[in-house]
Short mmCIF file of C-alpha atoms in Angstrom, two decimals:
data_model
loop_
_atom_site.label_atom_id
_atom_site.label_comp_id
_atom_site.label_asym_id
_atom_site.label_seq_id
_atom_site.Cartn_x
_atom_site.Cartn_y
_atom_site.Cartn_z
CA MET A 1 44.77 125.87 21.71
CA LYS A 2 44.99 122.96 19.38
CA ALA A 3 48.17 122.77 17.29
CA PRO A 4 47.88 122.09 13.55
CA LYS A 5 48.76 118.69 12.30
CA ASP A 6 51.01 119.99 9.56
CA ILE A 7 53.08 123.17 9.58
CA TYR A 8 54.59 123.94 6.13
CA LEU A 9 57.60 125.95 5.17
CA PHE A 10 57.76 125.85 1.39
CA GLU A 11 55.25 123.08 0.53
CA ASP A 12 52.18 125.20 1.29
CA GLY A 13 49.30 122.94 2.03
CA LEU A 14 47.24 125.63 3.76
CA PRO A 15 46.05 128.51 1.46
CA GLY A 16 45.60 130.90 4.42
CA GLY A 17 48.64 129.69 6.34
CA THR A 18 46.68 129.68 9.57
CA VAL A 19 44.79 127.09 11.67
CA ASP A 20 42.63 128.21 14.60
CA GLY A 21 44.48 131.51 14.66
CA PHE A 22 47.86 129.78 14.94
CA LYS A 23 50.64 130.64 12.52
CA SER A 24 54.20 129.38 12.51
CA GLU A 25 57.15 129.41 10.19
CA CYS A 26 58.93 126.57 12.00
CA PRO A 27 58.65 123.28 10.09
CA PRO A 28 58.22 120.05 12.11
CA ASP A 29 61.17 117.69 12.45
CA LYS A 30 61.37 115.34 9.54
CA LYS A 31 63.51 112.31 8.72
CA PHE A 32 65.49 112.78 5.62
CA LYS A 33 67.15 110.31 3.35
CA VAL A 34 70.42 111.05 1.59
CA GLU A 35 68.72 111.17 -1.81
CA ASN A 36 66.18 113.75 -0.51
CA LEU A 37 68.98 116.24 0.00
CA PHE A 38 69.42 116.50 -3.77
CA GLU A 39 65.70 116.52 -4.53
CA PHE A 40 64.76 119.56 -6.67
CA LYS A 41 61.70 121.54 -5.71
CA ARG A 42 60.44 124.91 -6.86
CA GLY A 43 59.72 127.41 -4.07
CA ARG A 44 57.83 130.63 -4.07
CA GLY A 45 60.81 132.68 -5.06
CA ASP A 46 61.78 130.42 -7.95
CA LEU A 47 60.00 132.70 -10.60
CA ALA A 48 61.96 135.81 -9.70
CA ILE A 49 65.28 133.94 -9.54
CA SER A 50 64.47 132.28 -12.91
CA ALA A 51 63.63 135.68 -14.46
CA PHE A 52 66.83 137.15 -13.12
CA PHE A 53 69.01 134.46 -14.67
CA LEU A 54 67.11 134.66 -17.91
CA GLY A 55 67.79 138.37 -18.02
CA LEU A 56 71.48 137.67 -17.21
CA ALA A 57 71.74 135.18 -20.07
CA LEU A 58 70.14 137.52 -22.58
CA PHE A 59 72.43 140.33 -21.32
CA PHE A 60 75.53 138.16 -22.17
CA LEU A 61 73.99 137.28 -25.57
CA ILE A 62 73.33 140.94 -26.51
CA PHE A 63 76.84 142.06 -25.67
CA PHE A 64 78.58 138.88 -27.12
CA PHE A 65 79.00 140.46 -30.62
CA THR A 66 80.51 143.68 -29.41
CA GLU A 67 82.79 142.17 -26.64
CA THR A 68 84.20 139.50 -29.00
CA GLY A 69 84.56 141.84 -31.97
CA TRP A 70 82.01 140.04 -34.13
CA ASP A 71 80.13 143.18 -34.89
CA LYS A 72 83.00 144.55 -37.00
CA ARG A 73 84.23 141.19 -38.33
CA LYS A 74 83.83 140.31 -42.01
CA LEU A 75 83.96 136.57 -42.76
CA PRO A 76 86.16 135.75 -45.81
CA GLN A 77 84.74 134.13 -48.99
CA PRO A 78 84.20 131.32 -49.73
CA PHE A 79 82.99 130.67 -46.20
CA GLY A 80 82.95 126.89 -46.60
CA THR A 81 86.68 126.83 -47.32
CA TYR A 82 87.45 129.19 -44.50
CA LEU A 83 85.48 127.05 -42.01
CA ALA A 84 87.17 123.88 -43.19
CA HIS A 85 90.53 125.65 -42.72
CA GLN A 86 89.59 126.68 -39.18
CA LEU A 87 88.57 123.13 -38.34
CA GLY A 88 91.89 121.85 -39.65
CA LEU A 89 90.37 119.86 -42.45
CA VAL A 90 92.21 121.71 -45.27
CA GLU A 91 95.24 123.90 -45.51
CA MET A 92 95.14 126.90 -47.83
CA GLU A 93 98.88 127.18 -48.50
CA GLY A 94 99.71 123.49 -49.02
CA ARG A 95 100.81 122.85 -45.44
CA VAL A 96 99.80 119.84 -43.34
CA PRO A 97 96.27 120.43 -41.87
CA ARG A 98 96.25 120.93 -38.12
CA PHE A 99 93.05 120.08 -36.25
CA GLY A 100 92.00 122.41 -33.47
CA ARG A 101 92.79 125.84 -34.96
CA LEU A 102 89.21 126.89 -34.18
CA LEU A 103 89.64 125.97 -30.58
CA LYS A 104 92.25 128.76 -30.18
CA GLN A 105 89.66 131.44 -31.04
CA SER A 106 88.85 133.50 -28.00
CA TRP A 107 85.20 133.69 -28.89
CA LEU A 108 84.53 129.99 -29.24
CA ILE A 109 84.02 128.96 -25.62
CA PRO A 110 81.73 131.98 -24.81
CA MET A 111 79.64 131.07 -27.85
CA ILE A 112 79.32 127.42 -26.69
CA CYS A 113 78.39 128.61 -23.22
CA LEU A 114 75.71 130.97 -24.54
CA ALA A 115 74.36 128.26 -26.90
CA LEU A 116 73.68 126.16 -23.82
CA LEU A 117 72.87 128.89 -21.28
CA VAL A 118 70.23 130.82 -23.19
CA PRO A 119 67.85 127.87 -24.12
CA VAL A 120 68.24 126.37 -20.66
CA ALA A 121 67.36 129.73 -19.00
CA ILE A 122 64.30 130.07 -21.25
CA TRP A 123 63.19 126.53 -20.48
CA ASN A 124 63.64 127.02 -16.77
CA PHE A 125 61.74 130.30 -16.79
CA ARG A 126 58.74 128.70 -18.61
CA ALA A 127 58.73 125.79 -16.14
CA SER A 128 58.85 128.20 -13.23
CA LEU A 129 56.07 130.34 -14.66
CA ARG A 130 53.84 127.23 -15.04
CA VAL A 131 54.33 126.38 -11.37
CA TYR A 132 53.54 130.01 -10.39
CA LYS A 133 50.30 129.99 -12.32
CA TRP A 134 49.45 126.58 -10.82
CA ARG A 135 49.88 128.00 -7.40
CA GLN A 136 47.61 130.88 -8.28
CA ARG A 137 44.94 128.62 -9.68
CA PHE A 138 44.65 126.49 -6.61
CA GLY A 139 44.96 129.34 -4.12
CA LEU A 140 48.37 128.48 -2.77
CA PRO A 141 50.59 131.34 -1.46
CA THR A 142 52.84 133.03 -4.04
CA ASP A 143 54.36 135.65 -1.76
CA MET A 144 58.19 135.53 -2.24
CA ARG A 145 59.16 137.76 0.71
CA TYR A 146 59.88 134.86 3.06
CA GLU A 147 62.40 133.15 0.81
CA PHE A 148 64.14 136.37 -0.15
CA GLU A 149 64.42 137.35 3.56
CA LYS A 150 66.19 134.03 4.17
CA TYR A 151 68.52 134.75 1.21
CA GLY A 152 69.21 138.11 2.65
CA GLN A 153 69.93 136.73 6.10
CA ALA A 154 72.55 134.40 4.53
CA LEU A 155 74.43 137.58 3.44
CA GLU A 156 75.13 138.21 7.11
CA TYR A 157 77.59 135.27 7.13
CA VAL A 158 79.17 136.57 3.95
CA GLY A 159 79.88 139.77 5.82
CA TYR A 160 81.46 137.85 8.64
CA PHE A 161 83.81 136.11 6.17
CA ILE A 162 84.73 139.45 4.58
CA LEU A 163 85.58 140.89 8.01
CA TYR A 164 87.64 137.78 8.75
CA THR A 165 89.72 138.14 5.63
CA LEU A 166 90.27 141.84 6.49
CA ALA A 167 91.29 140.95 10.04
CA VAL A 168 93.95 138.34 9.16
CA PRO A 169 96.50 140.94 7.89
CA ILE A 170 95.98 142.94 11.13
CA LEU A 171 95.54 140.35 13.88
CA GLY A 172 97.06 137.32 12.26
CA TYR A 173 95.57 133.91 11.29
CA LEU A 174 95.53 132.58 14.89
CA LEU A 175 93.64 135.34 16.62
CA SER A 176 91.30 135.98 13.74
CA THR A 177 90.28 132.36 13.44
CA LEU A 178 89.73 132.01 17.25
CA ILE A 179 87.52 135.06 17.27
CA LEU A 180 85.52 133.97 14.21
CA GLY A 181 85.09 130.38 15.31
CA THR A 182 84.00 131.34 18.82
CA PHE A 183 81.74 134.09 17.63
CA LEU A 184 79.98 131.87 15.07
CA THR A 185 79.36 129.24 17.72
CA TRP A 186 77.67 131.93 19.87
CA ARG A 187 75.78 133.40 16.86
CA LEU A 188 74.28 130.09 15.90
CA GLY A 189 72.70 129.76 19.35
CA TYR A 190 75.20 127.48 21.09
CA ARG A 191 75.85 129.86 24.03
CA SER A 192 76.69 127.63 26.95
CA ARG A 193 80.23 127.49 28.29
CA LYS A 194 80.56 123.94 26.99
CA TRP A 195 79.81 124.93 23.36
CA ILE A 196 81.78 128.12 23.50
CA GLY A 197 84.72 126.02 24.63
CA ILE A 198 84.13 123.51 21.75
CA GLY A 199 84.05 126.37 19.26
CA PHE A 200 87.28 127.81 20.68
CA ALA A 201 89.00 124.41 20.68
CA SER A 202 87.83 123.63 17.12
CA SER A 203 89.20 126.95 15.85
CA PHE A 204 92.55 126.34 17.49
CA ALA A 205 92.66 122.88 15.95
CA ILE A 206 91.99 124.33 12.56
CA VAL A 207 94.96 126.74 12.97
CA LEU A 208 97.22 123.84 13.99
CA VAL A 209 96.23 121.74 11.00
CA PHE A 210 96.20 124.36 8.25
CA ARG A 211 98.89 126.78 9.48
CA SER A 212 101.32 124.96 11.78
CA PHE A 213 101.19 121.51 10.06
CA LEU A 214 100.29 122.12 6.42
CA GLN A 215 102.00 125.59 6.38
CA ILE A 216 99.20 127.29 4.40
CA LYS A 217 100.46 130.70 3.35
CA THR A 218 99.16 133.82 5.08
CA PRO A 219 100.07 137.55 4.65
CA VAL A 220 103.81 138.17 5.26
CA SER A 221 103.16 141.53 6.94
CA ILE A 222 100.84 141.28 9.94
CA TRP A 223 100.42 144.38 12.07
CA LEU A 224 100.07 142.58 15.42
CA TYR A 225 103.07 140.39 14.80
CA ASP A 226 105.17 143.34 13.79
CA GLN A 227 104.77 144.71 17.31
CA LEU A 228 106.41 141.54 18.81
CA PRO A 229 110.14 140.99 19.42
CA ALA A 230 112.07 139.71 16.38
CA ALA A 231 112.37 136.02 17.57
CA LEU A 232 108.73 135.77 18.61
CA ARG A 233 107.60 137.53 15.49
CA GLY A 234 109.44 134.95 13.34
CA PHE A 235 107.94 132.09 15.26
CA MET A 236 104.38 133.45 14.93
CA LEU A 237 104.77 134.09 11.22
CA THR A 238 106.13 130.57 10.69
CA TYR A 239 103.61 128.51 12.73
CA PHE A 240 100.62 130.80 13.40
#
């Protein structure tokens, strides 16, 4: 069976995604330049992500007034004098004006963030919608399931990190790091004795650098260390 010349992952050049009955999700090896790593491209799932963040921005905007107390606030009159007083341009009681009084207001930074976030989210959603319609017009795939499956698979490694943080107070930093580093080496497909050994040695080196040398703090009470004799327990708590 003749293999296709081009196999695409996100840049869909083949409307049907098949050539001579052959279908693959594995992209060919490509040579990348450093600047290409930061190149922005809109994939199939971009529209859903853009819609989500637009909704999030509007959610923050809707609840801004109630969460900051603006819904019950009455601005004093004359408003121009009050604003000049908040900016530190004038002083109402004959004192020396102090610039920056407005910066101390708790609602100012959220207001600035929303003033930037909402327009940018709207602009990004419109641009994403244009790309989506362009794909539909030229018969390119718009199915978002592949990208979201990849996002979901990434959560697997988040779960590993959560388990790791839960294991440190029980097994200690040394044993937890050795288990995690060795397991991740195996999980990523490097399953020969050589690579398992490299994963184990790298994990042990990390413990020596961050715990033994730099003395990064870990939980004081570790269940496994509490089972050791007093002298050995103190040594493990200090260096491992």
